[in-house]
Structure formats: structure tokens, C-alpha cells
Coordinates of C-alpha atoms in Angstrom, one line a residue:
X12 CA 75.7 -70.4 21.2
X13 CA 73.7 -72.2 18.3
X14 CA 76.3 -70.4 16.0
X15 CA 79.1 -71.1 17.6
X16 CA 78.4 -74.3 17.9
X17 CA 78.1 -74.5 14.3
X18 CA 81.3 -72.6 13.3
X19 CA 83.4 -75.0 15.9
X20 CA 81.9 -77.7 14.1
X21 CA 82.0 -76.6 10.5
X22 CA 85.8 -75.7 11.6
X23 CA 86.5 -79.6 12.5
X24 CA 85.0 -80.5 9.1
X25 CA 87.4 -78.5 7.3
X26 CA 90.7 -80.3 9.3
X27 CA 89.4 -83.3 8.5
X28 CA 89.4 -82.6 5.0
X29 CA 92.6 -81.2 4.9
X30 CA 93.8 -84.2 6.6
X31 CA 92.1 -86.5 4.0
X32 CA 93.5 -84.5 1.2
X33 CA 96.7 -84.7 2.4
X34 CA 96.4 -87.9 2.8
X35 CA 95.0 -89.1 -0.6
X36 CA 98.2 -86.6 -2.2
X37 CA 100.9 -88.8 -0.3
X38 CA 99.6 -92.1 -1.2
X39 CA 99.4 -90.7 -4.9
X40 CA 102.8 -89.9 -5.1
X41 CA 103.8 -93.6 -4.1
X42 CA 101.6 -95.4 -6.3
X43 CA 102.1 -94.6 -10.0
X44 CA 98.9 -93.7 -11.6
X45 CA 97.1 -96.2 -13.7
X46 CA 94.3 -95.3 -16.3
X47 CA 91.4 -97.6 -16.5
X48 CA 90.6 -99.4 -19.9
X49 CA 86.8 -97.2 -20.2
X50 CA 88.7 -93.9 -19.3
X51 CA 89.4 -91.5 -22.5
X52 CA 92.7 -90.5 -22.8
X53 CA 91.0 -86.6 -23.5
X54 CA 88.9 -87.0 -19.8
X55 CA 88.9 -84.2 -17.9
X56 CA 90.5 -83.9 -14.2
X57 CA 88.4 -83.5 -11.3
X58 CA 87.8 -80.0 -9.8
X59 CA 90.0 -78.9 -7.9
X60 CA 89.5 -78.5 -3.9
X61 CA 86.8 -75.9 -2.8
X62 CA 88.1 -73.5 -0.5
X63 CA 86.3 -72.3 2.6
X64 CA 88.3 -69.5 3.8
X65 CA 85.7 -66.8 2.9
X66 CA 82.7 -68.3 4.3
X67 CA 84.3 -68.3 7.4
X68 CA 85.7 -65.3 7.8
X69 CA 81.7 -64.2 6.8
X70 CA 80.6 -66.6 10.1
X71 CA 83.4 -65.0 12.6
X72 CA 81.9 -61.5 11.6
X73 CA 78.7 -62.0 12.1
X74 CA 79.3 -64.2 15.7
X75 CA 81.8 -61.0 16.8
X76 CA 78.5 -58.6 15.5
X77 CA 76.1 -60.6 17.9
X78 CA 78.5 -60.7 20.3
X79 CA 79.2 -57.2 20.5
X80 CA 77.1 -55.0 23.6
X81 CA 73.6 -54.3 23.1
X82 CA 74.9 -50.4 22.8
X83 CA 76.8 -51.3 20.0
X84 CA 74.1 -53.6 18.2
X85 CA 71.7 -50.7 18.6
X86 CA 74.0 -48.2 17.1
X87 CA 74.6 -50.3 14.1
X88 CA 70.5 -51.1 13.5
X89 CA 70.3 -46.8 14.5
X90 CA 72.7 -46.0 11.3
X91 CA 71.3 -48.4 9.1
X92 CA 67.7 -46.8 9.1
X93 CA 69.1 -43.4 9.3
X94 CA 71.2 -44.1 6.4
X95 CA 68.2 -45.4 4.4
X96 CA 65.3 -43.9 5.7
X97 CA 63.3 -47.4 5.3
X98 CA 61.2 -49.2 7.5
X99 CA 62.7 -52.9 8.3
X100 CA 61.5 -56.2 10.0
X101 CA 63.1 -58.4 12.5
X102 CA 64.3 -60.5 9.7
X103 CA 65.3 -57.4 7.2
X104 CA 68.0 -56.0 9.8
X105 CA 69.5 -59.3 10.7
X106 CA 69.9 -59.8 6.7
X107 CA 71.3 -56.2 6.1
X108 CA 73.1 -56.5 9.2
X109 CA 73.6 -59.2 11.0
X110 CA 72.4 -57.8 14.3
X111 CA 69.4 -60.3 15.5
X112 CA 66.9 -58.2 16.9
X113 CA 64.3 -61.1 17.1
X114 CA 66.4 -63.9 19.3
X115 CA 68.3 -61.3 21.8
X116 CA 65.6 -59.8 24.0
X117 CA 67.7 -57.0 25.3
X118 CA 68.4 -55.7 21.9
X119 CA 64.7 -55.8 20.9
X120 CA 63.6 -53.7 24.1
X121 CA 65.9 -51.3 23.9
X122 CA 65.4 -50.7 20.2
X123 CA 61.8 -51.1 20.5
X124 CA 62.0 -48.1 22.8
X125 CA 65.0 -46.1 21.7
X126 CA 64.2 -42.2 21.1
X127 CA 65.5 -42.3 17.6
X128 CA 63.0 -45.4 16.4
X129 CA 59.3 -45.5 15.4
X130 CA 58.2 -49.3 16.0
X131 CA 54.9 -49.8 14.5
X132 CA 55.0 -53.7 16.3
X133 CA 56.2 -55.2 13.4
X134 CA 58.6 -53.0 11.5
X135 CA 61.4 -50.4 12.4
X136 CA 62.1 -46.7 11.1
X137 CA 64.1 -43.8 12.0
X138 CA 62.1 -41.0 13.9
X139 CA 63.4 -37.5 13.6
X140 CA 62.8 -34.7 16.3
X141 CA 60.3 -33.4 13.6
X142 CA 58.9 -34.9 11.1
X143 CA 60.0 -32.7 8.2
X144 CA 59.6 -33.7 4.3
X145 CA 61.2 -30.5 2.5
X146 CA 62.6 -27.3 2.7
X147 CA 58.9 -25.6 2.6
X148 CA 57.9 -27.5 5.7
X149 CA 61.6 -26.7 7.1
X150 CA 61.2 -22.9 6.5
X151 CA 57.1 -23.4 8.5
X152 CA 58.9 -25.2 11.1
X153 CA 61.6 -22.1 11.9
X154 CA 59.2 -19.2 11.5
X155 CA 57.2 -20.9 14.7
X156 CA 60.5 -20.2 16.5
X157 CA 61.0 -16.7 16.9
X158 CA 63.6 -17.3 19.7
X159 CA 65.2 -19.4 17.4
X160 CA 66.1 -22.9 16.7
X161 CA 68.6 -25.2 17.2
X162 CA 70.6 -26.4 14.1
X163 CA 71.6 -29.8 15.6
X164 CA 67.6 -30.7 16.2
X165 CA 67.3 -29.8 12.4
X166 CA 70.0 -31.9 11.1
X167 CA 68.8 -35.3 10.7
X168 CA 65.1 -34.3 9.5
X169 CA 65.4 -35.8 6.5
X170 CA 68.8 -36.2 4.0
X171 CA 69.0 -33.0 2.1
X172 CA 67.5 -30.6 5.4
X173 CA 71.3 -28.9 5.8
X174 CA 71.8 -27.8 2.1
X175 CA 68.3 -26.6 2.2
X176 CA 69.3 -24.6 5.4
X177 CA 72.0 -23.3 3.1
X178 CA 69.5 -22.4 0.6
X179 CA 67.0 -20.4 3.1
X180 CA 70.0 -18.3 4.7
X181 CA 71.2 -17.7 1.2
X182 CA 67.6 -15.9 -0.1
X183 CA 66.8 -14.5 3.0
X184 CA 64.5 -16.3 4.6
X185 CA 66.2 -17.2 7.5
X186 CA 69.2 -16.1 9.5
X187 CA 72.1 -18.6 11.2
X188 CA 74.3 -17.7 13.9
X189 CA 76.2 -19.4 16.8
X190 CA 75.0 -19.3 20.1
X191 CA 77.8 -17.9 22.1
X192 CA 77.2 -20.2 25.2
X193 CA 77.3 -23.8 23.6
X194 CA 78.8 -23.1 19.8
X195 CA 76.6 -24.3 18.3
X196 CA 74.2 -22.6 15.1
X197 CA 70.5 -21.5 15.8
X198 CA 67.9 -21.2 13.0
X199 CA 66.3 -17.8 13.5
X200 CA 63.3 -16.6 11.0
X201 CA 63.8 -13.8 9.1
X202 CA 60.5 -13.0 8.4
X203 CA 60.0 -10.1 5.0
X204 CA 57.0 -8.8 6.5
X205 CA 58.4 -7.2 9.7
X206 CA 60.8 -4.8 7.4
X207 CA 63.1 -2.9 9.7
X208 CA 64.8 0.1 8.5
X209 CA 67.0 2.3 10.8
X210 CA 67.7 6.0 9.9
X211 CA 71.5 7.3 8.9
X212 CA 71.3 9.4 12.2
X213 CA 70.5 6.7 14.4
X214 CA 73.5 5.0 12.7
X215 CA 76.0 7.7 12.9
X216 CA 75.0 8.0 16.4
X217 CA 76.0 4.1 17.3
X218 CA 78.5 4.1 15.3
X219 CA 80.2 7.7 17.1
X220 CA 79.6 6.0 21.1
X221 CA 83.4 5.7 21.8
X222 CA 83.8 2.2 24.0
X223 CA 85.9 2.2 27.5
X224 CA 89.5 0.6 26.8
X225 CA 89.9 -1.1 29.5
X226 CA 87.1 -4.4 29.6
X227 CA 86.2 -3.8 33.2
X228 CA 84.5 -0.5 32.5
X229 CA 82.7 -2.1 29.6
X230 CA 81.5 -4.7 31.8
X231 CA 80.3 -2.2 34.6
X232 CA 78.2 0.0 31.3
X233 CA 76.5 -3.4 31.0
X234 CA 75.6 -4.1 34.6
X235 CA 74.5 -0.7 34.8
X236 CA 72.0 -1.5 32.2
X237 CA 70.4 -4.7 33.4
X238 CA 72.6 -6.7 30.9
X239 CA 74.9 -9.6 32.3
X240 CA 78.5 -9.7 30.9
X241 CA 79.7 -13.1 29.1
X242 CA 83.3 -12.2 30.9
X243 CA 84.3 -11.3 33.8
X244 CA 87.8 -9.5 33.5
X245 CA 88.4 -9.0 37.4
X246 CA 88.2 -12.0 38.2
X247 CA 90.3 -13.3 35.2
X248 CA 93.1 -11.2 36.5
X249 CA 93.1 -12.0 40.3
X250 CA 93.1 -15.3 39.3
X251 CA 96.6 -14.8 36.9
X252 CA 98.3 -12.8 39.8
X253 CA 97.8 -16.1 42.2
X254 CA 98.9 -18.2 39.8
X255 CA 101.8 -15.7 39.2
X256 CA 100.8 -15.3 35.6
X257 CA 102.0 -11.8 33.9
X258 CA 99.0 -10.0 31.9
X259 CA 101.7 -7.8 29.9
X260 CA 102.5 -9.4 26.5
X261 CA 105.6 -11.4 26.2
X262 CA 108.4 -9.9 24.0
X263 CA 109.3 -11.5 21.3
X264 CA 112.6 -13.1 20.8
X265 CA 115.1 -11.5 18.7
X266 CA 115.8 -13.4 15.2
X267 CA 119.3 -14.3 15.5
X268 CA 120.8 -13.3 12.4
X269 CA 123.9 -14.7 10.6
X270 CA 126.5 -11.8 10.4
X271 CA 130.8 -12.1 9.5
X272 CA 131.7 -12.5 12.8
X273 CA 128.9 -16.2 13.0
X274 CA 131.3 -18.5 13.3
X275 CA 130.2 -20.9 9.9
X276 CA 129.9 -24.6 11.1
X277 CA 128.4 -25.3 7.4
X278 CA 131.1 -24.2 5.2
X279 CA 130.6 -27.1 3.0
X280 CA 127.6 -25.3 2.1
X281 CA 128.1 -21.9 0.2
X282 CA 124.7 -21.4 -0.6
X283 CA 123.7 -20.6 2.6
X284 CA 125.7 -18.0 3.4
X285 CA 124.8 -15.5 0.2
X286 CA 123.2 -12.6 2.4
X287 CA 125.8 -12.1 5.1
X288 CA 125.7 -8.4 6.0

């Protein structure tokens, strides 16, 4: 309220002093201008207007910032100490921006507990899932998780953790792949003192184990062996004959092709017509 008190009042100011300048360059015209005997002839003129067109537009920002819902507010404060990994006062995030954690209560208790902040009782600081410096500590962290990982409680360790994720899966240390369920990449160790080799014979023998065609019977092998199936192909395909849905493929539409006997609506354009057959 304070500051909108101040901007109504600072925007009343300004009228008037339009008004007043306006005023003064009217009467200026009318009365021809007279130099006083102790004035130079060489005197500068006065400075011209200030204008304050800036400063507000500064004011209305920062009153649509504190107005703005606490979710918002924190979201800003949130980026700024992810973004610079700094610990910040009260006073040092209403400077850097504009969000004034110290006068609205309901922005300072929900920030003050918020998951992602670390509030010492004075300043505020990003907290990570885990504290992680570099990519030594990052490749400790992974080999604790045989099972695996997930990238996404990784990602915002510390700036540089996903090129140093690169780097590990690039020498070997690690292995990434997407879990099939929610899409997303898991960190899995790959740890060089568990070598495992597998004989040519063994390989030849996966590799000659001729697959059902049809993706029921695959699914059916797999229940057989204890294993859940991610599909369920039956089901799929009762569903499609309710809804009337065909499973054969649709055929595809024969290219019309222009022949001597197309009757030629673009004649005006010869160019066109070079491959008739």
C-alpha cells in the first residue's frame, strides 16, 4: 500500500508539472523576451525538463512484482539462487529482485520452508537433492545406486553435473538409459571391477531363439516365465473391434498422375507439363 501510495502521489507531482510547464511556455510566447542589463549576451539556457518516464515504469514493475501470488514471488527468489548459487539476505533479494521477503509474511514462511531452500535464519541458498560439488563426488554418488538413479534428481546438483554425466557415460564409468515406464534417464554404475564377458556360444545361441510373430505368443513366453509384459496385445485389439477400428493397414492412395488425356487447367504454364507420358 506504502508504495502505491507513493507512485499515485509521485504521479500527481508529475501533472502538476506538466501543467506548470505548459503554462510558463504559453505565457512566453505572449510576452516578448527581455534580457536583463547583468545577463551576458553568451549565458547559457537553462536545462532542459527532466523526464520521469523511466523511473516510473521502474515503480509500476516492481508494485506488479509484489503484487504478484506468493507462488509466483517464490518462483522468482527460487530461480534467482539457483541461477547463482549464492546465499542472500532479506535485503539482497528484494535489491536483486524486487520480491520483499522481509515485509510480506506469507512469502517469508513459505520460502523459509520451501524444499528447494536452505535458510540458515538469516540468509537464503538453493538446496539440491544432494549435495554434490564435482563429477568425482557425482560418480561416488551413482555407484551407491546399483538399481540405478534418476537423472532428473541429478540435474540441478550443481551447474556443470549434466556435462559431467556426459563425460562419465562417455569413459565408461556409468551407463544412461530411459526408464520405459516414465521416460525419463536413470544413472546406472558401470562398475570396471565386475568385468562380464559372455562366450561366442552363448551368443550364437541368443542370437538363433527365433521369436513368435504374432505379439500375443510373445507375451504368453513371458508370463510363462514369471516376467510381466509392458503390452497387452489382446486387449488392445478387443478394444479396436468395439470401437470398430480395423487392425489391417490402410492402403495407400494411388498418386494421381498427369497423363495426355489430364485435362490441363494451367496451360499458361508449360513448364509444368514436361513429363507427360
Amino acid at each position: 500500500m506504502a508504495l502505491k501510495e507513493s507512485l499515485d502521489k509521485f504521479k500527481k507531482q508529475q501533472e502538476m508539472c506538466q501543467t506548470t510547464l505548459s503554462s510558463i511556455k504559453a505565457s512566453s510566447k505572449s510576452t516578448p523576451r527581455v534580457t536583463p542589463y547583468n545577463t551576458p549576451a553568451n549565458a547559457k539556457s537553462p536545462a532542459p525538463a527532466v523526464k520521469f518516464s523511466s523511473d516510473t515504469e521502474r515503480l509500476q514493475h516492481i508494485n506488479s512484482i509484489r503484487k504478484a501470488p506468493v507462488g509466483a514471488q517464490i518462483k522468482r527468489v527460487i530461480n534467482l539462487l539457483l541461477e547463482t548459487r549464492q546465499a542472500f539476505t532479506a535485503e539482497q533479494i528484494n535489491e536483486a529482485c524486487y520480491v520483499d521477503v522481509k515485509a510480506n509474511k506469507a512469502v517469508f514462511d513459505s520460502l523459509s520452508n520451501n524444499l528447494k531452500v536452505y535458510y540458515d535464519g538469516r540468509r537464503f541458498s538453493y538446496k539440491s537433492k544432494h549435495d554434490l560439488k564435482d563429477k568425482g563426488q557425482l560418480l561416488k554418488l551413482i555407484r551407491k545406486f546399483p538399481e540405478g538413479i534418476a537423472v532428473i534428481d541429478l540435474k540441478d546438483a550443481y551447474p556443470s553435473v549434466m556435462d559431467d554425466l556426459q563425460a562419465l557415460k562417455a569413459a565408461g564409468e556409468i551407463w544412461l538409459l530411459s526408464n520405459f515406464d516414465s521416460q525419463e534417464d536413470i544413472a546406472y554404475p558401470n562398475d570396471p571391477r565386475v568385468p562380464i564377458k559372455v562366450d561366442d556360444d552363448l551368443k550364437q545361441l541368443f542370437r538363433g531363439i527365433e521369436l513368435p510373430r504374432d505379439m500375443i505368443d510373445i507375451e504368453k513366453d513371458l508370463q510363462k516365465n514369471g516376467m510381466k509384459p509392458a503390452t497387452n496385445t489382446a486387449k488392445r485389439r478387443a478394444q479396436a473391434q468395439v470401437h470398430g477400428i480395423s487392425n489391417k493397414p490402410k492402403q495407400k492412395k494411388k498418386k494421381h498422375e498427369i497423363s495426355k488425356r489430364t485435362k490441363l487447367t494451367n496451360s499458361h504454364l508449360p513448364e509444368l507439363f514436361k513429363n507427360l507420358s
